[in-house]
GROMACS .gro file of C-alpha atoms in nm:
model
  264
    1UNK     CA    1   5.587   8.278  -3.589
    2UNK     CA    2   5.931   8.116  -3.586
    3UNK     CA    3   6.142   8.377  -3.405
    4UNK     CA    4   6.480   8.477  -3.596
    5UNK     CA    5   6.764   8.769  -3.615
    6UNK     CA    6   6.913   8.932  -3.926
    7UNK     CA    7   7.240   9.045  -3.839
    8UNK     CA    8   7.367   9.259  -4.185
    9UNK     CA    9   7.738   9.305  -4.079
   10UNK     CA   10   7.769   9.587  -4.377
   11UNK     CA   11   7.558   9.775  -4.075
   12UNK     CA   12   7.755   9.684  -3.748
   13UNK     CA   13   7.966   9.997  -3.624
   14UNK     CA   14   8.115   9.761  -3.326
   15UNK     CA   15   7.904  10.008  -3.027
   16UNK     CA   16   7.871   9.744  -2.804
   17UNK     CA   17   7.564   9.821  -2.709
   18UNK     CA   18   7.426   9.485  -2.800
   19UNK     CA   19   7.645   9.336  -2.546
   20UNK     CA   20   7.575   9.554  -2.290
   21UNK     CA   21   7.204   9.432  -2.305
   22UNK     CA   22   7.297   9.104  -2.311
   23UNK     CA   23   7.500   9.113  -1.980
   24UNK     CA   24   7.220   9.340  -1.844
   25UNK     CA   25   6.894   9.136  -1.937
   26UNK     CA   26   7.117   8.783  -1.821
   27UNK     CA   27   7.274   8.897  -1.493
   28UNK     CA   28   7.603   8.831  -1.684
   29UNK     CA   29   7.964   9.029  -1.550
   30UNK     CA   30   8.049   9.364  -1.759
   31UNK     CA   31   8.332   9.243  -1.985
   32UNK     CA   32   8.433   9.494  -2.201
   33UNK     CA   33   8.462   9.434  -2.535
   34UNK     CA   34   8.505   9.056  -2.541
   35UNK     CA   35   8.601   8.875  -2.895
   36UNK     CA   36   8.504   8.504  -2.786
   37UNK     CA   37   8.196   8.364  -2.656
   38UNK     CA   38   8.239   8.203  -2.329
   39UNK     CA   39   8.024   8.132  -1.963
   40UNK     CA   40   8.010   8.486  -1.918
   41UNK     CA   41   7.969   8.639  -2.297
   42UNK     CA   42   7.669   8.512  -2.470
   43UNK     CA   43   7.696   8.772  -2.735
   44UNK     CA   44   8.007   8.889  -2.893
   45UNK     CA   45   8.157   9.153  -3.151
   46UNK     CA   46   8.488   9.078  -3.304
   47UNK     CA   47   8.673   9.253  -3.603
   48UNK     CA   48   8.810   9.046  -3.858
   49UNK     CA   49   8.925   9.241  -4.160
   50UNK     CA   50   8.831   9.555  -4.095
   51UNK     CA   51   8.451   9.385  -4.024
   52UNK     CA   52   8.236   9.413  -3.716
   53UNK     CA   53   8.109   9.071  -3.682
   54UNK     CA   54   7.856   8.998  -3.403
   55UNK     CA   55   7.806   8.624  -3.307
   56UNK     CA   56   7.606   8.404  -3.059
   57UNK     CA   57   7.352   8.123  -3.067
   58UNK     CA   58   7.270   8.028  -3.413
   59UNK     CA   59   6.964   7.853  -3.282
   60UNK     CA   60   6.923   7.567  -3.562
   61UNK     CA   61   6.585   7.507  -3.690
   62UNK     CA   62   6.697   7.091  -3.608
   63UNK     CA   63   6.955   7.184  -3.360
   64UNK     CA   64   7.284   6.894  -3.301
   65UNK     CA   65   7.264   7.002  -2.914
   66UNK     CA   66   6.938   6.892  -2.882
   67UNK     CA   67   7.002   6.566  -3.045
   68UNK     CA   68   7.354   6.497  -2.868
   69UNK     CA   69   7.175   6.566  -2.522
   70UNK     CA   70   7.108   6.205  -2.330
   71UNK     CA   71   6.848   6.384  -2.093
   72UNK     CA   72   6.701   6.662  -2.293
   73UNK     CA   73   6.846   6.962  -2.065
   74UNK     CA   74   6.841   7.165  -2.413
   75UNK     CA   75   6.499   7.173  -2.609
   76UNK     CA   76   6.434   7.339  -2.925
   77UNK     CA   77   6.091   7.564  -2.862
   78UNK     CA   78   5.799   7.623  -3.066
   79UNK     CA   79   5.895   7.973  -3.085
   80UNK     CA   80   6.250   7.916  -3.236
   81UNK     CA   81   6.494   7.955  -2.947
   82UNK     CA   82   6.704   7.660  -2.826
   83UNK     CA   83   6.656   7.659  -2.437
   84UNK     CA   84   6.861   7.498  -2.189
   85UNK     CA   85   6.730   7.321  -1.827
   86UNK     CA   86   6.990   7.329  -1.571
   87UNK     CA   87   6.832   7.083  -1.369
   88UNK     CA   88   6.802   6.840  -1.611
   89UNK     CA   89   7.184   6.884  -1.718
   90UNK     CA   90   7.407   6.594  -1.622
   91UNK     CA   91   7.741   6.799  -1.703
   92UNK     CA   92   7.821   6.587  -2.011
   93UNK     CA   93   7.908   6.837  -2.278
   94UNK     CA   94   7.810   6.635  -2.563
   95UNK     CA   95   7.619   6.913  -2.701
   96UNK     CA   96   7.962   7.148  -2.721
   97UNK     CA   97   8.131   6.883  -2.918
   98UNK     CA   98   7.803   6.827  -3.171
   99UNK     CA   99   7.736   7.191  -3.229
  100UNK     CA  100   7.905   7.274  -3.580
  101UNK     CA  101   7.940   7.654  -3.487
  102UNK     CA  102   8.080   7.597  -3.162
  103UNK     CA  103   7.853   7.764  -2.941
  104UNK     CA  104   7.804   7.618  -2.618
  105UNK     CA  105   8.003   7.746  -2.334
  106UNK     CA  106   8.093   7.560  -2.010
  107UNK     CA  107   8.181   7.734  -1.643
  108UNK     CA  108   8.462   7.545  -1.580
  109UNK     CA  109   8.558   7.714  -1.262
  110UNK     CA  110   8.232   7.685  -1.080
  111UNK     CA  111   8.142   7.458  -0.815
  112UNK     CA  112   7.856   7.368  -0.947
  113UNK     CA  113   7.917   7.403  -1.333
  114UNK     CA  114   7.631   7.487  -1.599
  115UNK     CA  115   7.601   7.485  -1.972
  116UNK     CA  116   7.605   7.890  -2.104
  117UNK     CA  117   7.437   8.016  -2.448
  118UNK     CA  118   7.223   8.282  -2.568
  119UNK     CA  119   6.851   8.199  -2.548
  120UNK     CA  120   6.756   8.477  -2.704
  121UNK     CA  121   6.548   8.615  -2.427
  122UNK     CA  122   6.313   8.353  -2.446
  123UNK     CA  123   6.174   8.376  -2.076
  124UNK     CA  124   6.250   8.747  -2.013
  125UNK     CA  125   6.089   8.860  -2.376
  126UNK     CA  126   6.011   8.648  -2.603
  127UNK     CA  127   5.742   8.437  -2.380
  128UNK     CA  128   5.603   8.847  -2.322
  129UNK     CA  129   5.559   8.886  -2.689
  130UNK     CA  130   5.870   9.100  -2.698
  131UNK     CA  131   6.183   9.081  -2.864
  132UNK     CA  132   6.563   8.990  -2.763
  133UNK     CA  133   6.743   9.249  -2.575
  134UNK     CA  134   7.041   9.294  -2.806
  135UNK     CA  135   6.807   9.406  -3.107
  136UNK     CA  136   6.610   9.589  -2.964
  137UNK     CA  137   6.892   9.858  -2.885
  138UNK     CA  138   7.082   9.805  -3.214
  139UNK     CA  139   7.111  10.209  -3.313
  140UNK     CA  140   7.213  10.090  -3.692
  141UNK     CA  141   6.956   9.781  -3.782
  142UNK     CA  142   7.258   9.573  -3.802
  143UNK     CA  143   7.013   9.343  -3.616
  144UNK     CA  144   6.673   9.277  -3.672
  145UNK     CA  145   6.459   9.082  -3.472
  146UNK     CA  146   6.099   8.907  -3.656
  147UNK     CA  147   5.968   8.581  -3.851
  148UNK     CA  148   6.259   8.409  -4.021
  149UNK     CA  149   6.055   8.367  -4.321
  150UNK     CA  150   6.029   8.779  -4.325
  151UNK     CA  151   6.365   8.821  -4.260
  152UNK     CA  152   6.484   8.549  -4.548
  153UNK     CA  153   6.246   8.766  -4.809
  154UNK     CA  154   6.445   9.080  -4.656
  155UNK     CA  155   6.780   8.944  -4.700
  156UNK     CA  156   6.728   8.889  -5.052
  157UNK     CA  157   6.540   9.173  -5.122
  158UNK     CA  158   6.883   9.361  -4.978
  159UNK     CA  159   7.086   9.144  -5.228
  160UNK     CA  160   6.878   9.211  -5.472
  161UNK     CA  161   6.838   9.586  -5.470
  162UNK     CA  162   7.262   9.601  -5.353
  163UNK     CA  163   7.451   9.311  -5.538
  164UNK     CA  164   7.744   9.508  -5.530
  165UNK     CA  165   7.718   9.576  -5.151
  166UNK     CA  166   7.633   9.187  -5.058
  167UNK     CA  167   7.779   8.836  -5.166
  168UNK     CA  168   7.483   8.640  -5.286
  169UNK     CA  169   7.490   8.393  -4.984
  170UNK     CA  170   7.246   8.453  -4.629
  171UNK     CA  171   7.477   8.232  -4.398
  172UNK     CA  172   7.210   8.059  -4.160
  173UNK     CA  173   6.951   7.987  -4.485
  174UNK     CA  174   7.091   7.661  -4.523
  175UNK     CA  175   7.398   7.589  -4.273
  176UNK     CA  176   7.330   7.285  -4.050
  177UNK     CA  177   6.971   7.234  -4.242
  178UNK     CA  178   6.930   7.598  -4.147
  179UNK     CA  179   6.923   7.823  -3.812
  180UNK     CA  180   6.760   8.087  -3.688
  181UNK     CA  181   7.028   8.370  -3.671
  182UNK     CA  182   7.086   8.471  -4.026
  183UNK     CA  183   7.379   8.688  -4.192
  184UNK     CA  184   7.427   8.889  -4.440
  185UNK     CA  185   7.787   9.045  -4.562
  186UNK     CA  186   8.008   9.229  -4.802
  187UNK     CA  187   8.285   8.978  -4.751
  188UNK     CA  188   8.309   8.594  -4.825
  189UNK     CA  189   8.197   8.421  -4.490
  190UNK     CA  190   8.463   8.207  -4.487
  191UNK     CA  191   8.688   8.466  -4.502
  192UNK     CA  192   8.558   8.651  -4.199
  193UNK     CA  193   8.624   8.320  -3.994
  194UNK     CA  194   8.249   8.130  -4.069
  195UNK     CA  195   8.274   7.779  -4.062
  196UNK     CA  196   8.278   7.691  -4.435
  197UNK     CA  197   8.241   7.317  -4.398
  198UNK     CA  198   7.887   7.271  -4.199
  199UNK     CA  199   7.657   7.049  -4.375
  200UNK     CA  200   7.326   7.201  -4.548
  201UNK     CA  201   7.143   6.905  -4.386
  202UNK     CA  202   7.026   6.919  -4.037
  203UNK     CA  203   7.266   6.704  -3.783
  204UNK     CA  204   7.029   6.495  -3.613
  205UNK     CA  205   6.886   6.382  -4.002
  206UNK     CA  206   7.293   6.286  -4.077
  207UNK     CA  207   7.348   6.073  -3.778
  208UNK     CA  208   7.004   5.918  -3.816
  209UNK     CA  209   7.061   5.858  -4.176
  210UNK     CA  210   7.412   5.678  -4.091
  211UNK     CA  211   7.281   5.465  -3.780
  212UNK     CA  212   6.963   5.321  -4.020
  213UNK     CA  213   7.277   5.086  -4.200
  214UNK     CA  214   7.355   4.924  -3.876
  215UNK     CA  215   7.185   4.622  -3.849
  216UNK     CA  216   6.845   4.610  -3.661
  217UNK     CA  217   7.022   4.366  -3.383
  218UNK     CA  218   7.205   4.653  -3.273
  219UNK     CA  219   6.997   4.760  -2.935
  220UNK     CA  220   6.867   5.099  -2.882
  221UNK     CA  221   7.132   5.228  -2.627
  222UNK     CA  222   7.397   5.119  -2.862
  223UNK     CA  223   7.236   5.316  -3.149
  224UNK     CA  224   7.207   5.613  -2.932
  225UNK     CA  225   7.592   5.595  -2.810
  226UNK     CA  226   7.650   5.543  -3.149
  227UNK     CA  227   7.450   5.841  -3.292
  228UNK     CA  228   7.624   6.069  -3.010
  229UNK     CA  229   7.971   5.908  -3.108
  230UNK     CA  230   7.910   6.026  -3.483
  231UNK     CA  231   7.799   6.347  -3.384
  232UNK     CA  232   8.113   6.425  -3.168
  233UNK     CA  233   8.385   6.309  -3.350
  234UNK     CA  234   8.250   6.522  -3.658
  235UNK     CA  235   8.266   6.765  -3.453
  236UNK     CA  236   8.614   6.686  -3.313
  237UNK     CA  237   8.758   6.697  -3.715
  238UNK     CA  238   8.574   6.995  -3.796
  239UNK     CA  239   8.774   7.183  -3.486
  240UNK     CA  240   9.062   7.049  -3.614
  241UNK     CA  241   9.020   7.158  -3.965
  242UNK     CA  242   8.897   7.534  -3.878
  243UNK     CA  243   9.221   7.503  -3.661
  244UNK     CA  244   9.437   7.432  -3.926
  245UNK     CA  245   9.266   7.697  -4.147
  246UNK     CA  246   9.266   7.997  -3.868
  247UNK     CA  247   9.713   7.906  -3.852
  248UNK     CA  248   9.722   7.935  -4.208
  249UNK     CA  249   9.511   8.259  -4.239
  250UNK     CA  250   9.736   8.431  -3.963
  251UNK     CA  251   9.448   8.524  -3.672
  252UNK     CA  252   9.687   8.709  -3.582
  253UNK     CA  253   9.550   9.018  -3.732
  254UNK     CA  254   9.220   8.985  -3.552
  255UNK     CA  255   9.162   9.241  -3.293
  256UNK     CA  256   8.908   9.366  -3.063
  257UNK     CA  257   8.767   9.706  -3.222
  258UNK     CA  258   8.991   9.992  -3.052
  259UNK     CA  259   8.815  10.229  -2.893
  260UNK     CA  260   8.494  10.218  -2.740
  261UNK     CA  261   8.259   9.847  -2.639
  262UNK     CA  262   8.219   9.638  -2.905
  263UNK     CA  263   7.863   9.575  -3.063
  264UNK     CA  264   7.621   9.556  -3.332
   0.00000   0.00000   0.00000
């Protein structure tokens, strides 16, 4: 099994209770209702639009982190999750600037600084046979928790039976050559802030695929600075792009939910 969430935002009342369990099960500091993923939030709900949208690791089937990493301190698992080593981690942050979602977190005030994402309770559950604390206390099914290939055959059974509740897209089917954390919605994705311009092939397959023109001379360290220089700097204009795009849009009118924790 190849473990995966369905998040269907048409289902998210913004509870919080997902978060909750997230800071709970992860030893993480009670924030509230926070609207950005950081060191401290691994799991957020923010409103865009009048929509809950929940958001954390999209855990790519052929994740860019991974790739970016010089001394493998994140691994991709058998199971699904990506997992991160902190002993092996040298503090370079390539993997926040390959990661096309923008996931990674850094603890930039710590002594002794760490690389923060969701690992969707792969130690404390998943390992156990059980499932991620933030679905299992989802009171609507705005998350489910199973086999991504079940939960891709439930997505479009959903827009099947309800075309006029769902656009015809699962965000996470094909994104970045496909993740783990899928979405379903009743509003354009790139309207509800999803990053519109990822690639449908896997990262690691694009830099590799660029790198096999330069000549065979080239040694091995330079083709793996060059790989992690390709994969950052995409990265770098993509940021730049969604920044553009988020002025233009007016983020102003996002808001945390009022009233109540935010959550799935």
């Amino acid at each position: 099994m190849s473990a995966a969430i369905l998040t269907d935002l048409t289902k998210c009342i913004g509870c919080g209770a997902c978060v909750m369990a997230c800071e709970q099960i992860n030893g993480l500091p009670a924030n509230g209702h926070p609207t950005k993923l950081s060191d401290t939030a691994w799991t957020i709900v923010r409103q865009h639009r009048g929509v809950n949208i929940r958001q954390q690791c999209m855990h790519c089937l052929d994740p860019a982190c991974v790739s970016a990493c010089p001394v493998k301190a994140l691994q991709k698992t058998p199971e699904g999750p990506v997992i991160y080593e902190e002993s092996r981690c040298i503090g370079c942050r390539y993997c926040m600037l390959a990661c096309p979602f923008g996931i990674p977190t850094y603890e930039w005030g710590e002594a002794h600084p760490k690389v923060q994402k969701c690992i969707l309770c792969f130690e404390k559950r998943l390992r156990e046979g059980g499932e991620p604390a933030c679905t299992s206390v989802c009171p609507t099914g705005a998350t489910t928790f199973g086999d991504r290939d079940a939960l891709v055959a439930e997505a479009h059974r959903r827009i099947a039976t309800a075309p006029d509740r769902y656009v015809d897209h699962i965000y996470g089917l094909e994104e970045a050559g496909g993740t783990s954390v899928l979405y379903l919605s009743a509003v354009p994705f790139a309207e509800l802030g999803f990053p519109a311009d990822v690639d449908s092939e896997p990262y690691p397959k694009l830099t590799w695929d660029i790198l096999s023109e330069i000549p065979n001379v080239v040694g091995v360290g330079g083709v793996a600075l060059a790989g992690i220089y390709w994969v950052i700097n995409r990265r770098i204009t993509m940021e730049r792009t969604r920044g553009a795009e988020s002025v233009e849009d007016g983020m102003a009118d996002e808001a945390p939910v009022a009233g109540g924790e935010n959550g799935s």
